[in-house]
Amino acid sequence: MRAAAMKIGELASLTGCPVETIRYYEREGLLPEPARSASNYRLYAGSHAERLRFIRHCRTLDMTLDEIRTLLDYHDHPRQPCNAVNGLIDEHLAHVEARIEQLQALRGALVALRSRCSGEADSSQCGILSALAQPAAEEITAHRESSHVPGPHGSH
Amino acid sequence: MRAAAMKIGELASLTGCPVETIRYYEREGLLPEPARSASNYRLYAGSHAERLRFIRHCRTLDMTLDEIRTLLDYHDHPRQPCNAVNGLIDEHLAHVEARIEQLQALRGALVALRSRCSGEADSSQCGILSALAQPAAEEITAHRESSHVPGPHGSH
DNA sequence: ACACACCCTGTAGTCGCTACAGGGTCAAGC
DNA sequence: GCTTGACCCTGTAGCGACTACAGGGTGTGT
């Protein structure tokens, strides 16, 4: 008796990954094309669930699909020593740490900005608005090239 | 004698904002349409430079264009007390702080992951790859709805 | 017989730019 | 006067990682 095949909705609720995202990963070549039923429904096996969990785990770590593709490649072809896996993680870790530092600088700037207005006056007097009209400080302007981790507007 | 009008390239080098981004802000309604020369070139006055600096400053603070639009609206129509300006900043600050916390949890997870592999073995033995095949820990999985600040892959 | 949940493909929208393609304008140098 | 090159114009498509349809087929329960 083989492992039970499941339809895409079952895989979705099993992994917490939306149906449309699963199809997207397939288009992107991260998930192999599954078998099809007579009525053309996708039929997944346990190995698909495993692979999808791998992908979603990497995504919660904010890796790009390209980084994940590389990891999956190591997973699929266990050849050379996995130094490159370490390297990828290290690089990603560096990106995350850089982004944390940027955001902390940003936070400082926002706190300073916030302190400029008590909220009582008319907005023509507002210290926040007038401060924003000045060019930004260097400390914050500079950081635009070091990181690749998304800012606060990524995931509602 | 009126303020000297400048072409888009001058405004760009004055503010450090790429030409195409300036045109984009105009399309988005953040910058008003400037006057045009006989040969249809955009001609900007000092007020445009000020407004563009305002926008760019807000962008270095990772505000969305929508948030900036709201601030510009307060700037343009100084009516009621500016509590809403404070509210917007506070909310944005909360987003940034939430994102910092997420990234710190993420960093912890990556450090833990990194420690699982010495890099000597074949990648079939790699502790990193096998750890990634497990579902992600809750602590990290949970955070997908609290913040809207981009992660590490935003700005190369 | 019908409702309703699920599945399919394909396309367009999100955000904040960035990068063309395909043209026009203008000043300097030969 | 003619060419070179830097600048300007409009319009459209691409990025990443989804998300959200539109417009259809399938499968189950009553």
CSV table of C-alpha atoms (C1' of nucleotides) in Angstrom, one decimal:
chain,number,residue,atom,x,y,z
A,1,MET,CA,0.0,0.0,0.0
A,2,ARG,CA,1.4,3.3,-1.2
A,3,ALA,CA,1.2,6.6,0.6
A,4,ALA,CA,-2.2,8.3,0.1
A,5,ALA,CA,-2.2,10.9,-2.6
A,6,MET,CA,-3.7,14.2,-1.7
A,7,LYS,CA,-5.2,17.1,-3.6
A,8,ILE,CA,-3.8,20.5,-3.5
A,9,GLY,CA,-6.2,21.8,-0.9
A,10,GLU,CA,-5.2,19.0,1.5
A,11,LEU,CA,-1.5,19.8,1.0
A,12,ALA,CA,-2.3,23.5,1.6
A,13,SER,CA,-4.0,22.8,5.0
A,14,LEU,CA,-1.3,20.3,5.9
A,15,THR,CA,1.5,22.8,5.4
A,16,GLY,CA,-0.3,26.1,6.0
A,17,CYS,CA,0.7,27.3,2.6
A,18,PRO,CA,-2.0,28.8,0.3
A,19,VAL,CA,-3.1,26.8,-2.7
A,20,GLU,CA,-2.1,29.5,-5.1
A,21,THR,CA,1.4,29.8,-3.6
A,22,ILE,CA,1.8,26.0,-4.1
A,23,ARG,CA,1.0,26.4,-7.8
A,24,TYR,CA,3.4,29.4,-7.9
A,25,TYR,CA,6.2,27.3,-6.5
A,26,GLU,CA,5.5,24.7,-9.1
A,27,ARG,CA,5.7,27.2,-11.9
A,28,GLU,CA,9.0,28.5,-10.3
A,29,GLY,CA,10.4,25.0,-10.4
A,30,LEU,CA,10.8,24.6,-6.6
A,31,LEU,CA,8.2,21.9,-6.4
A,32,PRO,CA,8.2,19.1,-9.0
A,33,GLU,CA,5.1,18.6,-11.1
A,34,PRO,CA,2.9,16.1,-9.3
A,35,ALA,CA,0.9,13.3,-10.8
A,36,ARG,CA,-2.5,14.1,-12.1
A,37,SER,CA,-5.9,12.4,-11.5
A,38,ALA,CA,-8.1,11.5,-14.4
A,39,SER,CA,-9.8,14.9,-14.0
A,40,ASN,CA,-6.5,16.7,-14.1
A,41,TYR,CA,-6.3,17.4,-10.4
A,42,ARG,CA,-2.8,17.5,-8.9
A,43,LEU,CA,-2.1,14.5,-6.7
A,44,TYR,CA,0.7,15.0,-4.1
A,45,ALA,CA,2.7,12.4,-2.2
A,46,GLY,CA,4.4,12.7,1.2
A,47,SER,CA,7.6,13.8,-0.4
A,48,HIS,CA,5.9,16.9,-1.8
A,49,ALA,CA,4.7,17.8,1.7
A,50,GLU,CA,8.3,17.5,3.0
A,51,ARG,CA,9.8,19.6,0.2
A,52,LEU,CA,7.1,22.2,0.7
A,53,ARG,CA,7.8,22.4,4.4
A,54,PHE,CA,11.5,22.8,3.6
A,55,ILE,CA,10.6,25.8,1.3
A,56,ARG,CA,8.3,27.4,3.8
A,57,HIS,CA,10.8,27.0,6.6
A,58,CYS,CA,13.4,28.8,4.5
A,59,ARG,CA,10.8,31.5,3.7
A,60,THR,CA,10.1,32.2,7.4
A,61,LEU,CA,13.9,32.7,7.5
A,62,ASP,CA,13.4,35.4,4.8
A,63,MET,CA,15.5,33.6,2.2
A,64,THR,CA,14.9,34.4,-1.4
A,65,LEU,CA,13.5,31.7,-3.7
A,66,ASP,CA,16.9,31.7,-5.4
A,67,GLU,CA,18.7,30.9,-2.2
A,68,ILE,CA,16.1,28.2,-1.5
A,69,ARG,CA,16.7,26.8,-5.0
A,70,THR,CA,20.4,26.5,-4.2
A,71,LEU,CA,19.7,24.7,-1.0
A,72,LEU,CA,17.2,22.4,-2.6
A,73,ASP,CA,19.9,21.6,-5.2
A,74,TYR,CA,22.3,20.5,-2.4
A,75,HIS,CA,19.5,18.5,-0.9
A,76,ASP,CA,18.8,16.8,-4.3
A,77,HIS,CA,22.4,16.2,-5.2
A,78,PRO,CA,24.4,15.4,-2.1
A,79,ARG,CA,27.8,15.5,-3.6
A,80,GLN,CA,30.6,17.7,-2.4
A,81,PRO,CA,31.1,18.8,1.2
A,82,CYS,CA,28.5,21.3,2.1
A,83,ASN,CA,30.6,24.3,2.7
A,84,ALA,CA,28.5,26.2,0.2
A,85,VAL,CA,25.5,25.6,2.4
A,86,ASN,CA,27.3,27.2,5.3
A,87,GLY,CA,28.4,30.0,3.1
A,88,LEU,CA,24.8,30.7,2.0
A,89,ILE,CA,23.5,30.7,5.6
A,90,ASP,CA,26.4,32.9,6.7
A,91,GLU,CA,25.7,35.4,3.9
A,92,HIS,CA,22.1,35.5,4.7
A,93,LEU,CA,22.8,35.9,8.4
A,94,ALA,CA,25.0,38.9,7.5
A,95,HIS,CA,22.1,40.4,5.5
A,96,VAL,CA,19.7,40.0,8.3
A,97,GLU,CA,22.1,41.5,10.8
A,98,ALA,CA,22.8,44.5,8.5
A,99,ARG,CA,19.0,45.0,8.2
A,100,ILE,CA,18.6,44.9,12.0
A,101,GLU,CA,21.2,47.7,12.4
A,102,GLN,CA,19.5,49.8,9.7
A,103,LEU,CA,16.2,49.5,11.4
A,104,GLN,CA,17.6,50.4,14.7
A,105,ALA,CA,19.0,53.6,13.2
A,106,LEU,CA,15.7,54.2,11.6
A,107,ARG,CA,13.9,53.6,14.9
A,108,GLY,CA,16.2,56.2,16.5
A,109,ALA,CA,15.3,58.7,13.8
A,110,LEU,CA,11.6,58.1,14.2
A,111,VAL,CA,11.7,58.5,18.0
A,112,ALA,CA,13.6,61.8,17.6
A,113,LEU,CA,11.0,62.9,15.0
A,114,ARG,CA,8.1,61.9,17.2
A,115,SER,CA,9.4,64.0,20.1
A,116,ARG,CA,9.1,67.1,18.0
A,117,CYS,CA,5.3,67.4,18.3
A,118,SER,CA,3.0,67.3,21.2
A,119,GLY,CA,-0.1,67.1,19.0
A,120,GLU,CA,-1.8,70.2,20.4
A,121,ALA,CA,-0.9,72.7,17.8
A,122,ASP,CA,-2.3,73.3,14.3
A,123,SER,CA,-0.5,71.2,11.7
A,124,SER,CA,1.1,74.3,10.2
A,125,GLN,CA,3.1,74.5,13.5
A,126,CYS,CA,3.9,70.8,13.6
A,127,GLY,CA,7.6,70.2,14.3
A,128,ILE,CA,7.4,66.8,12.6
A,129,LEU,CA,6.3,68.2,9.3
A,130,SER,CA,8.9,70.9,9.3
A,131,ALA,CA,11.6,68.4,10.3
A,132,LEU,CA,10.7,66.2,7.4
A,133,ALA,CA,11.2,69.0,5.1
A,134,GLN,CA,14.9,69.0,5.9
A,135,PRO,CA,17.2,66.5,4.1
A,136,ALA,CA,17.7,63.2,6.0
A,137,ALA,CA,20.7,62.7,8.2
A,138,GLU,CA,23.6,60.8,6.7
A,139,GLU,CA,23.6,58.0,9.2
A,140,ILE,CA,20.2,56.9,7.7
A,141,THR,CA,20.7,58.0,4.1
A,142,ALA,CA,23.9,55.9,3.7
A,143,HIS,CA,22.5,52.4,4.3
A,144,ARG,CA,20.8,51.8,1.1
A,145,GLU,CA,23.1,49.1,-0.4
A,146,SER,CA,24.2,46.7,2.4
A,147,SER,CA,21.2,44.6,3.0
A,148,HIS,CA,18.5,42.7,1.2
A,149,VAL,CA,16.0,42.0,4.0
A,150,PRO,CA,12.6,43.6,3.5
A,151,GLY,CA,11.5,46.6,5.7
A,152,PRO,CA,8.3,47.0,7.7
A,153,HIS,CA,5.8,46.9,4.8
A,154,GLY,CA,6.3,43.4,3.6
A,155,SER,CA,3.7,41.2,5.3
A,156,HIS,CA,0.4,42.4,6.7
B,1,MET,CA,13.5,88.4,-10.2
B,2,ARG,CA,11.9,85.0,-9.8
B,3,ALA,CA,13.6,81.8,-8.5
B,4,ALA,CA,15.6,80.1,-11.3
B,5,ALA,CA,13.7,77.2,-12.9
B,6,MET,CA,15.6,74.0,-13.3
B,7,LYS,CA,15.3,71.0,-15.5
B,8,ILE,CA,14.7,67.5,-14.2
B,9,GLY,CA,18.4,66.6,-14.2
B,10,GLU,CA,19.3,69.5,-12.1
B,11,LEU,CA,16.6,68.7,-9.6
B,12,ALA,CA,17.8,65.1,-9.6
B,13,SER,CA,21.4,66.0,-8.7
B,14,LEU,CA,20.2,68.6,-6.2
B,15,THR,CA,18.2,66.1,-4.3
B,16,GLY,CA,20.1,62.8,-5.0
B,17,CYS,CA,16.9,61.4,-6.4
B,18,PRO,CA,17.1,59.6,-9.8
B,19,VAL,CA,15.3,61.4,-12.7
B,20,GLU,CA,13.0,58.4,-13.4
B,21,THR,CA,11.9,58.3,-9.7
B,22,ILE,CA,11.0,62.0,-9.9
B,23,ARG,CA,8.8,61.3,-12.9
B,24,TYR,CA,7.3,58.4,-11.0
B,25,TYR,CA,6.4,60.5,-8.0
B,26,GLU,CA,4.7,63.0,-10.4
B,27,ARG,CA,2.7,60.1,-11.9
B,28,GLU,CA,1.8,59.0,-8.4
B,29,GLY,CA,0.6,62.5,-7.5
B,30,LEU,CA,3.2,63.2,-4.8
B,31,LEU,CA,4.9,65.9,-6.8
B,32,PRO,CA,2.7,68.5,-8.6
B,33,GLU,CA,3.1,68.7,-12.4
B,34,PRO,CA,5.7,71.4,-13.0
B,35,ALA,CA,5.7,74.1,-15.7
B,36,ARG,CA,6.9,73.2,-19.1
B,37,SER,CA,9.4,74.9,-21.4
B,38,ALA,CA,8.6,75.6,-25.1
B,39,SER,CA,10.3,72.2,-25.9
B,40,ASN,CA,8.2,70.4,-23.3
B,41,TYR,CA,10.9,70.0,-20.7
B,42,ARG,CA,9.8,70.0,-17.1
B,43,LEU,CA,10.8,73.2,-15.3
B,44,TYR,CA,11.0,73.0,-11.5
B,45,ALA,CA,11.0,75.8,-8.9
B,46,GLY,CA,12.5,75.7,-5.4
B,47,SER,CA,9.2,74.5,-3.9
B,48,HIS,CA,9.4,71.3,-5.9
B,49,ALA,CA,12.9,70.7,-4.5
B,50,GLU,CA,11.6,71.2,-1.0
B,51,ARG,CA,8.7,68.8,-1.5
B,52,LEU,CA,10.9,66.2,-3.1
B,53,ARG,CA,13.3,66.4,-0.1
B,54,PHE,CA,10.3,65.8,2.2
B,55,ILE,CA,9.4,62.7,0.2
B,56,ARG,CA,12.9,61.4,0.1
B,57,HIS,CA,13.4,61.9,3.8
B,58,CYS,CA,10.2,60.0,4.5
B,59,ARG,CA,11.4,57.2,2.3
B,60,THR,CA,14.7,56.9,4.1
B,61,LEU,CA,12.4,56.3,7.2
B,62,ASP,CA,10.8,53.5,5.2
B,63,MET,CA,7.4,55.1,5.0
B,64,THR,CA,5.1,53.9,2.2
B,65,LEU,CA,4.1,56.4,-0.5
B,66,ASP,CA,0.6,56.2,1.0
B,67,GLU,CA,1.8,57.3,4.4
B,68,ILE,CA,3.8,60.1,2.7
B,69,ARG,CA,0.7,61.2,0.8
B,70,THR,CA,-1.1,61.5,4.0
B,71,LEU,CA,1.7,63.6,5.6
B,72,LEU,CA,1.8,65.8,2.5
B,73,ASP,CA,-1.9,66.3,2.8
B,74,TYR,CA,-1.4,67.7,6.3
B,75,HIS,CA,1.4,69.8,5.0
B,76,ASP,CA,-0.7,71.2,2.3
B,77,HIS,CA,-3.9,71.8,4.3
B,78,PRO,CA,-2.8,72.8,7.8
B,79,ARG,CA,-6.3,72.6,9.4
B,80,GLN,CA,-7.0,70.5,12.5
B,81,PRO,CA,-4.5,69.7,15.3
B,82,CYS,CA,-1.9,67.4,14.0
B,83,ASN,CA,-2.7,64.4,16.2
B,84,ALA,CA,-3.1,62.3,13.1
B,85,VAL,CA,0.5,63.1,12.2
B,86,ASN,CA,1.7,61.8,15.5
B,87,GLY,CA,-0.6,58.8,15.1
B,88,LEU,CA,0.9,58.0,11.7
B,89,ILE,CA,4.5,58.3,13.1
B,90,ASP,CA,3.6,56.2,16.1
B,91,GLU,CA,2.1,53.5,14.0
B,92,HIS,CA,5.0,53.4,11.7
B,93,LEU,CA,7.4,53.3,14.6
B,94,ALA,CA,5.4,50.3,16.0
B,95,HIS,CA,5.8,48.6,12.6
B,96,VAL,CA,9.5,49.2,12.6
B,97,GLU,CA,9.9,47.9,16.2
B,98,ALA,CA,7.9,44.8,15.4
B,99,ARG,CA,10.1,44.2,12.4
B,100,ILE,CA,13.2,44.5,14.5
B,101,GLU,CA,11.9,41.9,16.9
B,102,GLN,CA,11.0,39.6,14.1
B,103,LEU,CA,14.5,39.9,12.6
B,104,GLN,CA,16.1,39.3,15.9
B,105,ALA,CA,14.2,36.0,16.3
B,106,LEU,CA,15.1,35.2,12.8
B,107,ARG,CA,18.7,35.9,13.5
B,108,GLY,CA,18.6,33.5,16.5
B,109,ALA,CA,17.1,30.8,14.3
B,110,LEU,CA,19.8,31.3,11.7
B,111,VAL,CA,22.6,31.2,14.3
B,112,ALA,CA,21.2,27.9,15.7
B,113,LEU,CA,20.9,26.6,12.1
B,114,ARG,CA,24.4,27.5,11.3
B,115,SER,CA,25.8,25.7,14.3
B,116,ARG,CA,24.4,22.4,13.0
B,117,CYS,CA,27.0,21.9,10.3
B,118,SER,CA,30.8,22.0,10.4
B,119,GLY,CA,31.1,21.9,6.6
B,120,GLU,CA,33.3,18.8,6.5
B,121,ALA,CA,30.7,16.2,5.7
B,122,ASP,CA,29.0,15.4,2.5
B,123,SER,CA,25.8,17.4,2.0
B,124,SER,CA,23.7,14.3,2.5
B,125,GLN,CA,24.8,14.4,6.2
B,126,CYS,CA,24.4,18.2,6.5
B,127,GLY,CA,22.5,19.1,9.7
B,128,ILE,CA,21.4,22.4,8.2
B,129,LEU,CA,19.5,20.7,5.4
B,130,SER,CA,17.9,18.2,7.6
B,131,ALA,CA,16.9,20.9,10.1
B,132,LEU,CA,15.3,22.8,7.3
B,133,ALA,CA,13.2,19.9,6.4
B,134,GLN,CA,11.4,20.2,9.7
B,135,PRO,CA,8.5,22.7,10.0
B,136,ALA,CA,9.6,26.1,11.4
B,137,ALA,CA,9.4,26.8,15.1
B,138,GLU,CA,6.3,28.8,16.2
B,139,GLU,CA,8.2,31.8,17.4
B,140,ILE,CA,9.2,32.5,13.9
B,141,THR,CA,6.2,31.3,12.0
B,142,ALA,CA,3.8,33.4,14.0
B,143,HIS,CA,5.1,36.9,13.0
B,144,ARG,CA,3.6,37.1,9.5
B,145,GLU,CA,1.0,39.7,10.2
B,146,SER,CA,2.3,42.2,12.6
B,147,SER,CA,4.7,44.3,10.5
B,148,HIS,CA,5.0,45.9,7.2
B,149,VAL,CA,8.7,46.7,7.0
B,150,PRO,CA,10.7,44.9,4.3
B,151,GLY,CA,13.1,42.2,5.1
B,152,PRO,CA,16.8,41.8,4.0
B,153,HIS,CA,16.2,41.6,0.3
B,154,GLY,CA,14.9,45.0,-0.4
B,155,SER,CA,17.7,47.3,-1.4
B,156,HIS,CA,21.0,46.2,-3.0
C,1,DA,C1',-31.7,18.7,-10.5
C,2,DC,C1',-29.2,21.7,-8.2
C,3,DA,C1',-26.1,23.9,-4.9
C,4,DC,C1',-21.7,24.3,-3.4
C,5,DA,C1',-16.9,23.2,-2.5
C,6,DC,C1',-13.2,22.2,-4.7
C,7,DC,C1',-10.1,22.0,-8.8
C,8,DC,C1',-8.1,23.9,-13.4
C,9,DT,C1',-5.6,27.6,-16.5
C,10,DG,C1',-4.2,32.1,-17.5
C,11,DT,C1',-3.7,36.8,-16.6
C,12,DA,C1',-3.3,41.1,-14.0
C,13,DG,C1',-2.5,43.5,-9.8
C,14,DT,C1',0.6,44.7,-5.6
C,15,DC,C1',4.9,48.2,-4.2
C,16,DG,C1',8.5,51.4,-5.3
C,17,DC,C1',11.0,51.8,-8.3
C,18,DT,C1',14.4,50.7,-12.6
C,19,DA,C1',15.4,50.0,-17.3
C,20,DC,C1',14.6,50.1,-21.7
C,21,DA,C1',12.7,51.5,-26.7
C,22,DG,C1',12.1,55.0,-29.7
C,23,DG,C1',11.9,59.4,-30.3
C,24,DG,C1',12.9,65.0,-29.8
C,25,DT,C1',16.0,69.2,-28.3
C,26,DC,C1',20.1,71.8,-27.8
C,27,DA,C1',24.9,73.5,-27.4
C,28,DA,C1',29.6,72.7,-28.8
C,29,DG,C1',33.1,71.4,-32.1
C,30,DC,C1',34.7,70.4,-36.9
D,1,DG,C1',26.0,73.0,-42.0
D,2,DC,C1',26.5,68.8,-39.9
D,3,DT,C1',27.5,65.6,-36.5
D,4,DT,C1',28.2,64.2,-31.9
D,5,DG,C1',26.7,63.8,-27.4
D,6,DA,C1',24.2,65.0,-23.3
D,7,DC,C1',20.0,65.8,-22.0
D,8,DC,C1',14.8,65.5,-22.3
D,9,DC,C1',10.1,63.3,-23.6
D,10,DT,C1',6.4,59.3,-23.5
D,11,DG,C1',5.2,54.7,-22.8
D,12,DT,C1',5.8,50.1,-21.5
D,13,DA,C1',7.8,46.1,-19.2
D,14,DG,C1',10.5,44.1,-15.5
D,15,DC,C1',11.8,43.0,-10.5
D,16,DG,C1',10.1,39.4,-6.1
D,17,DA,C1',6.9,36.7,-4.0
D,18,DC,C1',3.0,36.4,-4.0
D,19,DT,C1',-2.4,37.4,-4.4
D,20,DA,C1',-6.7,37.9,-6.7
D,21,DC,C1',-9.5,37.4,-10.0
D,22,DA,C1',-12.2,35.5,-14.5
D,23,DG,C1',-14.1,31.9,-16.6
D,24,DG,C1',-14.4,27.3,-16.7
D,25,DG,C1',-14.6,22.0,-15.1
D,26,DT,C1',-15.4,18.2,-11.3
D,27,DG,C1',-17.3,15.8,-7.5
D,28,DT,C1',-20.4,15.2,-3.6
D,29,DG,C1',-24.5,15.7,-1.0
D,30,DT,C1',-29.6,16.4,-0.7
